[in-house]
PDB file of C-alpha atoms in Angstrom:
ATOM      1  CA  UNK A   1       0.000   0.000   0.000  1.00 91.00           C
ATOM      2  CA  UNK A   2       1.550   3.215  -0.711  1.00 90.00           C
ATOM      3  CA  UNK A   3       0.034   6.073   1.490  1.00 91.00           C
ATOM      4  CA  UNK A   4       0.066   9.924   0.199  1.00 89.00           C
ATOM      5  CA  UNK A   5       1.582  12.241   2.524  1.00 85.00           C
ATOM      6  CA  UNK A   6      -0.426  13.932   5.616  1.00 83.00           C
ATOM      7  CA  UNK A   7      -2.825  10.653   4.963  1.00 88.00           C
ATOM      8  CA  UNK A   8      -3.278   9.697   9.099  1.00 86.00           C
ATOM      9  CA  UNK A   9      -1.033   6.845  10.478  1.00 83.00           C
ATOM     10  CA  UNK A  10      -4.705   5.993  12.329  1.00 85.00           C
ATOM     11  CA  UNK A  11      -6.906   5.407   9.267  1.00 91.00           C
ATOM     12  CA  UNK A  12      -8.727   2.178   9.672  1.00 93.00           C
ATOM     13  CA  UNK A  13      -7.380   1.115   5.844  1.00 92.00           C
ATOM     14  CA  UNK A  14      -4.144   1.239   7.071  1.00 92.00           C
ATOM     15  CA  UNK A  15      -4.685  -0.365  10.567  1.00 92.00           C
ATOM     16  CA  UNK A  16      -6.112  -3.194   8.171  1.00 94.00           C
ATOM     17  CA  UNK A  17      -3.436  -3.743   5.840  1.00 93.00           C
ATOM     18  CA  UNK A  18      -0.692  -3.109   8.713  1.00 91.00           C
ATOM     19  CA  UNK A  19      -2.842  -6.423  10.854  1.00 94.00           C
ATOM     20  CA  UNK A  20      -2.504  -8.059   7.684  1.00 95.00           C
ATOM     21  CA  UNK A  21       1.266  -7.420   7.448  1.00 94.00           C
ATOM     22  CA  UNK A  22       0.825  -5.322   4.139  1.00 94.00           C
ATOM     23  CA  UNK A  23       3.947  -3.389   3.674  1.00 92.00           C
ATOM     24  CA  UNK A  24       3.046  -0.100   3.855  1.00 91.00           C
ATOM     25  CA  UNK A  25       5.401   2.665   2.030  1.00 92.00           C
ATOM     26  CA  UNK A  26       5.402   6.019   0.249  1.00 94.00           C
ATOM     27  CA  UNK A  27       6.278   7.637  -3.014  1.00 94.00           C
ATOM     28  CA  UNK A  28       9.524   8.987  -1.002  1.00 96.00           C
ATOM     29  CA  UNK A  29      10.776   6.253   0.290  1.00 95.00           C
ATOM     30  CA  UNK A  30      10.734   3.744  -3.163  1.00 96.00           C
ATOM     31  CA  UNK A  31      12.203   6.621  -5.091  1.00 97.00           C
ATOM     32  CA  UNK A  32      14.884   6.516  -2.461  1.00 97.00           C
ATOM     33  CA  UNK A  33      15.071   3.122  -2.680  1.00 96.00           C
ATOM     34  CA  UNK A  34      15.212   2.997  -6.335  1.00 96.00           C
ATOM     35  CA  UNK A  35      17.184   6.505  -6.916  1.00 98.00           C
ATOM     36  CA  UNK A  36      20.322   5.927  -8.643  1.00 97.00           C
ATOM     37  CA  UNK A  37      22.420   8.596  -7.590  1.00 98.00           C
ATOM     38  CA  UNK A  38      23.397  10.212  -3.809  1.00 97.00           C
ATOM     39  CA  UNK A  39      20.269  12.685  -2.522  1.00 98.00           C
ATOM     40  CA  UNK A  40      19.701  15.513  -1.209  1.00 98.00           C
ATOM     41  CA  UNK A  41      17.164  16.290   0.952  1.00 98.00           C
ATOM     42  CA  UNK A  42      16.249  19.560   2.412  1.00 98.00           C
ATOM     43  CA  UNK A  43      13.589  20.293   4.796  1.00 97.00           C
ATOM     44  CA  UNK A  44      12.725  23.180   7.289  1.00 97.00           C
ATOM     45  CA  UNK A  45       9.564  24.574   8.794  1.00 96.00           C
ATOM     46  CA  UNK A  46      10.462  27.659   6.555  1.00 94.00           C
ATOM     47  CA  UNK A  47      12.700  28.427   3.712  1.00 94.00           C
ATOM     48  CA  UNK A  48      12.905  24.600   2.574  1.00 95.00           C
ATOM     49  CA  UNK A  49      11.159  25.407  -0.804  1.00 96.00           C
ATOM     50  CA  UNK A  50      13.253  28.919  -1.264  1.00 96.00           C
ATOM     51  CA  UNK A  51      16.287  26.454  -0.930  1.00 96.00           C
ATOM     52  CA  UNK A  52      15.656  23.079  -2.436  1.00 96.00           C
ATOM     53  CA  UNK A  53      14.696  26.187  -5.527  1.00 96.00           C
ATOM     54  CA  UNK A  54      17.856  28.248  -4.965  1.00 96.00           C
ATOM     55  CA  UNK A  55      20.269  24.898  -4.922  1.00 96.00           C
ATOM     56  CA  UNK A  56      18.771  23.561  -8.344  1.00 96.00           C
ATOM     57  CA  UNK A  57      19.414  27.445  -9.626  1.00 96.00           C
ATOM     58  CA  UNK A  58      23.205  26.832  -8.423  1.00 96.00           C
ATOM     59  CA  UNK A  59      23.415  23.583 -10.120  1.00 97.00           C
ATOM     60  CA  UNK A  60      21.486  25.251 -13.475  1.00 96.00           C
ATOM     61  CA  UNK A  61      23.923  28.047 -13.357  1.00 96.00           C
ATOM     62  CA  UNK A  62      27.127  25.277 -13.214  1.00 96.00           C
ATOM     63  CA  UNK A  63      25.522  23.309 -16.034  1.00 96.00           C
ATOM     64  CA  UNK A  64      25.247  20.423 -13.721  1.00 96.00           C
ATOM     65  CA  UNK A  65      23.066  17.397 -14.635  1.00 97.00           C
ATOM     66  CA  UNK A  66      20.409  17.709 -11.876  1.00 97.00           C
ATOM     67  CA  UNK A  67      16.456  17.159 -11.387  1.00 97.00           C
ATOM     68  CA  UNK A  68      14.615  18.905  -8.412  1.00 97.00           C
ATOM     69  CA  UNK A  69      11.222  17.600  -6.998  1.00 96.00           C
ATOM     70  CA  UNK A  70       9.269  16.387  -3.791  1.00 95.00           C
ATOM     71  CA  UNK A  71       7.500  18.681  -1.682  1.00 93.00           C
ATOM     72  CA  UNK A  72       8.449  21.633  -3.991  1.00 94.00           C
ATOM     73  CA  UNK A  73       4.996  20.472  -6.449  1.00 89.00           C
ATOM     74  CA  UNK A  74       7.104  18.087  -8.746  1.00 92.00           C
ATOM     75  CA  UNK A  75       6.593  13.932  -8.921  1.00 92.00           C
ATOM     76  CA  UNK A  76       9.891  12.139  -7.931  1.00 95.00           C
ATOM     77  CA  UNK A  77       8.826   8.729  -9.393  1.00 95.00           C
ATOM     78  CA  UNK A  78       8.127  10.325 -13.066  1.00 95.00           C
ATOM     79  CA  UNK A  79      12.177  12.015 -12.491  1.00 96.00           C
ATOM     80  CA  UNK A  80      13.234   8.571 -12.757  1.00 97.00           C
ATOM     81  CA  UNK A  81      13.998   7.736 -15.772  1.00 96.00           C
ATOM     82  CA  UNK A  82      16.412  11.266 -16.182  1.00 95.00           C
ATOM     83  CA  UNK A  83      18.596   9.924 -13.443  1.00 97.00           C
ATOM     84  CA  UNK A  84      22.270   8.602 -13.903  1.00 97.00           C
ATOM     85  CA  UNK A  85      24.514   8.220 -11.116  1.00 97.00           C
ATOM     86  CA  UNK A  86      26.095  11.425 -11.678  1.00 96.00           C
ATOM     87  CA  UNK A  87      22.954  13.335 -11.479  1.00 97.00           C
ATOM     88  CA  UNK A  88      22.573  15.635  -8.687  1.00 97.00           C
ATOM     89  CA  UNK A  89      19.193  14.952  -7.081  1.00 98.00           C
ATOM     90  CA  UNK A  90      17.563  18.330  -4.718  1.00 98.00           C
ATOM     91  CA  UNK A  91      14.557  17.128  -2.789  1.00 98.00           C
ATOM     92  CA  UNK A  92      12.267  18.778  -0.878  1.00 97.00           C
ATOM     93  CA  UNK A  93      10.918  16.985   2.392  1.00 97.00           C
ATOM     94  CA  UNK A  94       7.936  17.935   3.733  1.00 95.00           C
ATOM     95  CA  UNK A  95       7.295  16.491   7.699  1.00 94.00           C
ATOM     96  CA  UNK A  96       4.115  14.289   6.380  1.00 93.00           C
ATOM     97  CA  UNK A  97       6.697  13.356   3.505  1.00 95.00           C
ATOM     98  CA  UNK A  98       9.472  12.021   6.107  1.00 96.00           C
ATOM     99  CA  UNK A  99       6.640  10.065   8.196  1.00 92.00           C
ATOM    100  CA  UNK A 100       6.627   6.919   6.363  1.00 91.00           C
ATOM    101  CA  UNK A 101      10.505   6.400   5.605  1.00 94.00           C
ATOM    102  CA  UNK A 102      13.302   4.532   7.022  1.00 93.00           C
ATOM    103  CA  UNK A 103      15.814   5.727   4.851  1.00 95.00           C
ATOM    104  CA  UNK A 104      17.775   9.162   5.061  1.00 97.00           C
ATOM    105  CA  UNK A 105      19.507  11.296   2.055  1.00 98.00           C
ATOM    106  CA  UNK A 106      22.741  11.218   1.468  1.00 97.00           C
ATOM    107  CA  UNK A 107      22.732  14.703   1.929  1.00 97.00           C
ATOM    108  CA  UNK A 108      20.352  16.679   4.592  1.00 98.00           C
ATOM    109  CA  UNK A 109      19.924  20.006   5.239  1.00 98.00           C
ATOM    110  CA  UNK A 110      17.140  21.132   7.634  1.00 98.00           C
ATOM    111  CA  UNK A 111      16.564  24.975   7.685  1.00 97.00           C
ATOM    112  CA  UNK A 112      14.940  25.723  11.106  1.00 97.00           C
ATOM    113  CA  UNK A 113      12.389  23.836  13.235  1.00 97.00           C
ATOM    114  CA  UNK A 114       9.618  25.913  15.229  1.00 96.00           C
ATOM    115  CA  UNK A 115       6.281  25.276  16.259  1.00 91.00           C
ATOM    116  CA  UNK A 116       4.308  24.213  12.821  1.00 83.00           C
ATOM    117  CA  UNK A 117       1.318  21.775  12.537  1.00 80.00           C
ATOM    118  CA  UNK A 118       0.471  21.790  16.241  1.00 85.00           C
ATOM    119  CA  UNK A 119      -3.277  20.703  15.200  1.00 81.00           C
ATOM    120  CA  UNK A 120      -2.378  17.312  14.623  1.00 87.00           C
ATOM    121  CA  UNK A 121       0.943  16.770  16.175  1.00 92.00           C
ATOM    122  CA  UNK A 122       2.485  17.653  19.407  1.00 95.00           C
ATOM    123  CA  UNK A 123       5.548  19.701  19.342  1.00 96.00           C
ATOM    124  CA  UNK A 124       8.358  16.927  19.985  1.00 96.00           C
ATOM    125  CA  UNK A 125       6.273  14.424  17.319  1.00 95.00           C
ATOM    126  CA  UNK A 126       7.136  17.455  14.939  1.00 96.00           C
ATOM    127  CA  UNK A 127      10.446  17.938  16.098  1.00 97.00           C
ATOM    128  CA  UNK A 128      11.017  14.082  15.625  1.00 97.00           C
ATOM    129  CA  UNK A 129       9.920  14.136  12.126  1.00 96.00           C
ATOM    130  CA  UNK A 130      11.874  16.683  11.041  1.00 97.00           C
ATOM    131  CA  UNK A 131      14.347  14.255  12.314  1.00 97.00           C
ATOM    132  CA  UNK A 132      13.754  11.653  10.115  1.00 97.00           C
ATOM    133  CA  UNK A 133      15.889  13.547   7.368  1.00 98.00           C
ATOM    134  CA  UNK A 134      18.883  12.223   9.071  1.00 98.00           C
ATOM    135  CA  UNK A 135      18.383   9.633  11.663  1.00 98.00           C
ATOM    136  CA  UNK A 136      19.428   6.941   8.788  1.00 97.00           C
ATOM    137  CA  UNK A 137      22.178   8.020   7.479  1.00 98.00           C
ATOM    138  CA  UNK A 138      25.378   6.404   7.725  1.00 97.00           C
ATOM    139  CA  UNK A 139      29.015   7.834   8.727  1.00 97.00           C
ATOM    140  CA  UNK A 140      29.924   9.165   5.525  1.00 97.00           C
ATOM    141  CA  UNK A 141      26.936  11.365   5.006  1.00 97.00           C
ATOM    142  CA  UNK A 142      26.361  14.715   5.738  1.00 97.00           C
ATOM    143  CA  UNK A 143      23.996  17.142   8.006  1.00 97.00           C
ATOM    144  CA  UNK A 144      23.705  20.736   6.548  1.00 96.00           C
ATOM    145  CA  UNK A 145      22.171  22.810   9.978  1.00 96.00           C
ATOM    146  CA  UNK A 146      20.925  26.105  10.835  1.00 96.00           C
ATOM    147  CA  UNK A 147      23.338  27.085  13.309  1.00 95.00           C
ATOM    148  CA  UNK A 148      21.012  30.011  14.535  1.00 95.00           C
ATOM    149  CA  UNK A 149      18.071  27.678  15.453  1.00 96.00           C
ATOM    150  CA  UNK A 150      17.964  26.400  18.604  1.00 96.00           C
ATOM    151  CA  UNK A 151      16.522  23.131  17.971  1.00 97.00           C
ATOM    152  CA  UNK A 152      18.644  22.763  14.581  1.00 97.00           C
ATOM    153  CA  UNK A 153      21.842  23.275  16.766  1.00 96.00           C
ATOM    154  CA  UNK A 154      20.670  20.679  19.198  1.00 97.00           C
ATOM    155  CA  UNK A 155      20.864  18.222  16.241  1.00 98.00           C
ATOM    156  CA  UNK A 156      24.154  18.131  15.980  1.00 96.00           C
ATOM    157  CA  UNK A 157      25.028  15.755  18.834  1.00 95.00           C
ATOM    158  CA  UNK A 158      22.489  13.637  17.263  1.00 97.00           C
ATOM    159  CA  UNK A 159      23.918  12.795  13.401  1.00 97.00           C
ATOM    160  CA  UNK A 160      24.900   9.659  12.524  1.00 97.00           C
ATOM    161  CA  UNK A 161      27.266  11.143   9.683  1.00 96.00           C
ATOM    162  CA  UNK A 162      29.323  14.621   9.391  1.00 96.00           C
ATOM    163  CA  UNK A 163      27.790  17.961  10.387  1.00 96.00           C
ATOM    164  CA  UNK A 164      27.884  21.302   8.261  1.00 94.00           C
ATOM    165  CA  UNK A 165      26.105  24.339  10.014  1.00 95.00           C
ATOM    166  CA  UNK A 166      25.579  27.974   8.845  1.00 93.00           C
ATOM    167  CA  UNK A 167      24.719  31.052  10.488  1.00 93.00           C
ATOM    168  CA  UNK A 168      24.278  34.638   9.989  1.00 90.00           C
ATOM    169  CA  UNK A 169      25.329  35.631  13.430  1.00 84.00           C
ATOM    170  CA  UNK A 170      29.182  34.613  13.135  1.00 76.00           C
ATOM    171  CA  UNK A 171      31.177  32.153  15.288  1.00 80.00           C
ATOM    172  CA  UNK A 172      29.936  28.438  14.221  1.00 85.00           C
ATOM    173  CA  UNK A 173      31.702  24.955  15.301  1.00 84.00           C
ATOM    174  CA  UNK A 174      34.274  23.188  13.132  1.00 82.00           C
ATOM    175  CA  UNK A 175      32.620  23.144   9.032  1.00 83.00           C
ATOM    176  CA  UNK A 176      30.160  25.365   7.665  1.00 87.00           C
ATOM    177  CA  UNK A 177      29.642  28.680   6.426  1.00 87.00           C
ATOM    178  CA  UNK A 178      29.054  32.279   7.894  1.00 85.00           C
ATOM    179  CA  UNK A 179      26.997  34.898   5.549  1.00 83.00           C
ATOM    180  CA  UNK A 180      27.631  38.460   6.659  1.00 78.00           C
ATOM    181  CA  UNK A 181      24.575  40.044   6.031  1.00 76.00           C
ATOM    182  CA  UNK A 182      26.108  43.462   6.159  1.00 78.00           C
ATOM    183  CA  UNK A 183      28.693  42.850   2.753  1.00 77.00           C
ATOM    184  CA  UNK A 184      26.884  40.129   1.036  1.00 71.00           C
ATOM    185  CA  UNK A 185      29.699  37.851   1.571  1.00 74.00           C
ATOM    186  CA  UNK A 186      30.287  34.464   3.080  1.00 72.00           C
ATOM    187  CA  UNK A 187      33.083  32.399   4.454  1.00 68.00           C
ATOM    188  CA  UNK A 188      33.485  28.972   4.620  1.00 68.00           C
ATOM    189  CA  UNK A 189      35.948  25.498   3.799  1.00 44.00           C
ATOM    190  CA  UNK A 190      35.313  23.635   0.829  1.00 40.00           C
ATOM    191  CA  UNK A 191      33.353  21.252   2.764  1.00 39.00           C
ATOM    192  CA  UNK A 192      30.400  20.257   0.074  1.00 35.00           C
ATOM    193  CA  UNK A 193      33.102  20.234  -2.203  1.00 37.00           C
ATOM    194  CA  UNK A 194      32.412  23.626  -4.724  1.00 34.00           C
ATOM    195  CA  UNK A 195      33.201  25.944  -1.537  1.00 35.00           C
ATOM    196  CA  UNK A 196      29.851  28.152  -0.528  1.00 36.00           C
ATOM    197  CA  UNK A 197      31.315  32.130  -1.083  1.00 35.00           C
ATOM    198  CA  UNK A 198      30.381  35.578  -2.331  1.00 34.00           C
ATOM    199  CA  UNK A 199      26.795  36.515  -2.650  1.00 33.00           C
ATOM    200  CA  UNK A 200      23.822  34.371  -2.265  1.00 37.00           C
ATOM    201  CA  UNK A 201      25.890  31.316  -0.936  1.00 37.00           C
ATOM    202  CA  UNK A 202      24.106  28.655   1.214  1.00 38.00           C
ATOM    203  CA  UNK A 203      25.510  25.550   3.027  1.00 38.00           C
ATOM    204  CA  UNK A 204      22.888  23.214   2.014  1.00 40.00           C
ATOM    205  CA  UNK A 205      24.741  21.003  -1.675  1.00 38.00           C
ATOM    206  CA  UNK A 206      23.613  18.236  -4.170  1.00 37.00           C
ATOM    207  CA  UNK A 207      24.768  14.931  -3.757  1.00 35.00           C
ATOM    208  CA  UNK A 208      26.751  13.207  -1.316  1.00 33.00           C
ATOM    209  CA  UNK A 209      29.972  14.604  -0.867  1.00 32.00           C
ATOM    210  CA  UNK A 210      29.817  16.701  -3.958  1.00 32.00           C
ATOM    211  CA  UNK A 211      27.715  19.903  -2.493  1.00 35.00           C
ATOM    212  CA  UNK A 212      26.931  22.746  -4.533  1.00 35.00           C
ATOM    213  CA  UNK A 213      27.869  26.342  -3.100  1.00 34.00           C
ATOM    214  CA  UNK A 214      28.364  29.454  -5.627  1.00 31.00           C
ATOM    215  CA  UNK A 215      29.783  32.896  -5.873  1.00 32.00           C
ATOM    216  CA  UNK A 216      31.103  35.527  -8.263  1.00 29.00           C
ATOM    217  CA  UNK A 217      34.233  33.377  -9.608  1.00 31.00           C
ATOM    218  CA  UNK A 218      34.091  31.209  -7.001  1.00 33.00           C
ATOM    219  CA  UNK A 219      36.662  27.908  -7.486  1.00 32.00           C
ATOM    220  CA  UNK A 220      35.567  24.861  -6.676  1.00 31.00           C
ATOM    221  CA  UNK A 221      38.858  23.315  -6.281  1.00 30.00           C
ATOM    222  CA  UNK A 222      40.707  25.777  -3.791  1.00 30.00           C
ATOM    223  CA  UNK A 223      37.199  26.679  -1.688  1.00 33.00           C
ATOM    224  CA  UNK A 224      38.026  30.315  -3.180  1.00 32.00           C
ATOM    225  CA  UNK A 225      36.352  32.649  -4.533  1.00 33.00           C
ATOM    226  CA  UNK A 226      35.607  36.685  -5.407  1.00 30.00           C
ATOM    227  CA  UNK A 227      34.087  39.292  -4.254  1.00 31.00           C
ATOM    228  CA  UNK A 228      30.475  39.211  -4.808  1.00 32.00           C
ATOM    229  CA  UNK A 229      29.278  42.306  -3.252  1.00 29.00           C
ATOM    230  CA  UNK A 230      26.155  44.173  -5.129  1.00 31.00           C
ATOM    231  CA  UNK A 231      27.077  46.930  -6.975  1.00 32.00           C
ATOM    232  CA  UNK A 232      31.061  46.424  -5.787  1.00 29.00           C
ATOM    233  CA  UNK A 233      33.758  46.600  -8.543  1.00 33.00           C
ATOM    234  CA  UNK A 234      37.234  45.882  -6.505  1.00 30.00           C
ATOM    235  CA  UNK A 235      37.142  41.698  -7.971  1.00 32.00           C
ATOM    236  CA  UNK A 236      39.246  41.602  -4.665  1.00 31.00           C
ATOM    237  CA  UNK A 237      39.641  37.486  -4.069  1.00 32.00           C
ATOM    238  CA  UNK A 238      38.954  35.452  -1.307  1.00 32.00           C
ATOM    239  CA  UNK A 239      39.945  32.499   0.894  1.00 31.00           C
ATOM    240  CA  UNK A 240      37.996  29.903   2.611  1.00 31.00           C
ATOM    241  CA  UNK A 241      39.389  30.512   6.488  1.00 32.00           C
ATOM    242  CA  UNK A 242      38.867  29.008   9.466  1.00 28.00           C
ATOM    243  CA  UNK A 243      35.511  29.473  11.245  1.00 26.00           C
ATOM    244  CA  UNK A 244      37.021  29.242  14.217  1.00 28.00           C
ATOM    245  CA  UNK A 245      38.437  32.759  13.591  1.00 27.00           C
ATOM    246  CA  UNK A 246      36.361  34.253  11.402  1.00 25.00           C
TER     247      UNK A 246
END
């Protein structure tokens, strides 16, 4: 039986099939079962859609093979058949979406988590499906977090694989990125693999190891980049640097 999303766990159908051992599953979870390239997944009580939209931008603007779909309004089991396993794949994951798996991305990013959908779940069953995103993933994967979020931060402890955070406040913990709001500008090691700086950089990448960050002439070999100030002309360069003393 394959349930749509926000369909209730409670519904008699599926206390039927589940007492007659039907295996229950989701359009989600077989497309990441049957995906044949690393995932992304991005999720978020806001800004999930504004970034699953902005990372498949990214990966249009570097010519990348990619598909984007899931919560954003676009099928995953009709993207299919366009997928290699060098295709970047951008999800969006909606809470109702992350119910039903037991599989993570490769890739997760979760935005920020406060109180959303309080009508029909209590505030840690929300919290808990947002942490579905990661809870499978294995040592080698990696958690993109808002560092600025308090219950995003208090995920960190919690991966199973390699944290990234951001932040637009400053000082962040070992890998991520740090957007100064006042410049345009970010900092950050070549973590996701095309380093995340100049404007409009974001920590959350496509595929496994192989993020996708961008800037104004950024490089994604040496995690460097150029100045990508609005309206600035100096085409001064810059280093990725330590967030430790940024």
């Amino acid at each position: 039986v394959f349930v749509s999303q926000g369909v209730p766990d409670d519904l008699p159908a599926l206390a039927a099939a589940r007492a007659r051992g039907v295996p229950i599953s989701t359009m989600l979870e077989l497309f990441l079962d049957r995906c044949p390239a690393p995932v992304t997944g991005i999720t978020g009580s806001a800004g999930k859609t504004t970034t699953t939209a902005l990372v498949g931008a990214m990966l249009d603007a570097a010519e990348q093979p990619h598909v984007v779909g899931g919560n954003i309004g676009v099928g995953l089991l009709g993207l299919l058949p366009e997928v290699t396993a060098d295709t970047r794949v951008v999800v969006e994951m909606s809470h109702t979406q992350l119910q039903r798996i037991a599989r993570s991305p490769e890739l997760a990013c979760v935005t920020n988590v406060t109180p959303n959908h309080l009508d029909r779940f209590s505030w840690d069953e929300y919290v808990d499906l947002k942490r579905q995103i990661f809870r499978y993933q294995r040592a080698e994967d990696r958690l993109v977090l808002n560092y600025d979020n308090d219950v995003t931060r208090g995920f960190m402890d919690e991966a199973p694989g390699r944290v990234t955070t951001t932040s637009l406040r400053g000082r962040i913990p070992g890998d991520g990125t740090i957007l100064d709001l006042r410049t345009g500008l970010a900092w950050g090691a070549a973590a996701l693999g095309f380093a995340a700086t100049g404007a409009g950089a974001t920590g959350a990448g496509a595929g496994s190891t192989r993020g996708a960050g961008t800037g104004s002439g950024g490089n994604s070999k040496t995690g460097s980049g150029f100045c990508g100030t609005t309206g600035c002309g100096c085409n001064s360069r810059l280093s990725a640097k330590s967030l430790n003393s940024s």
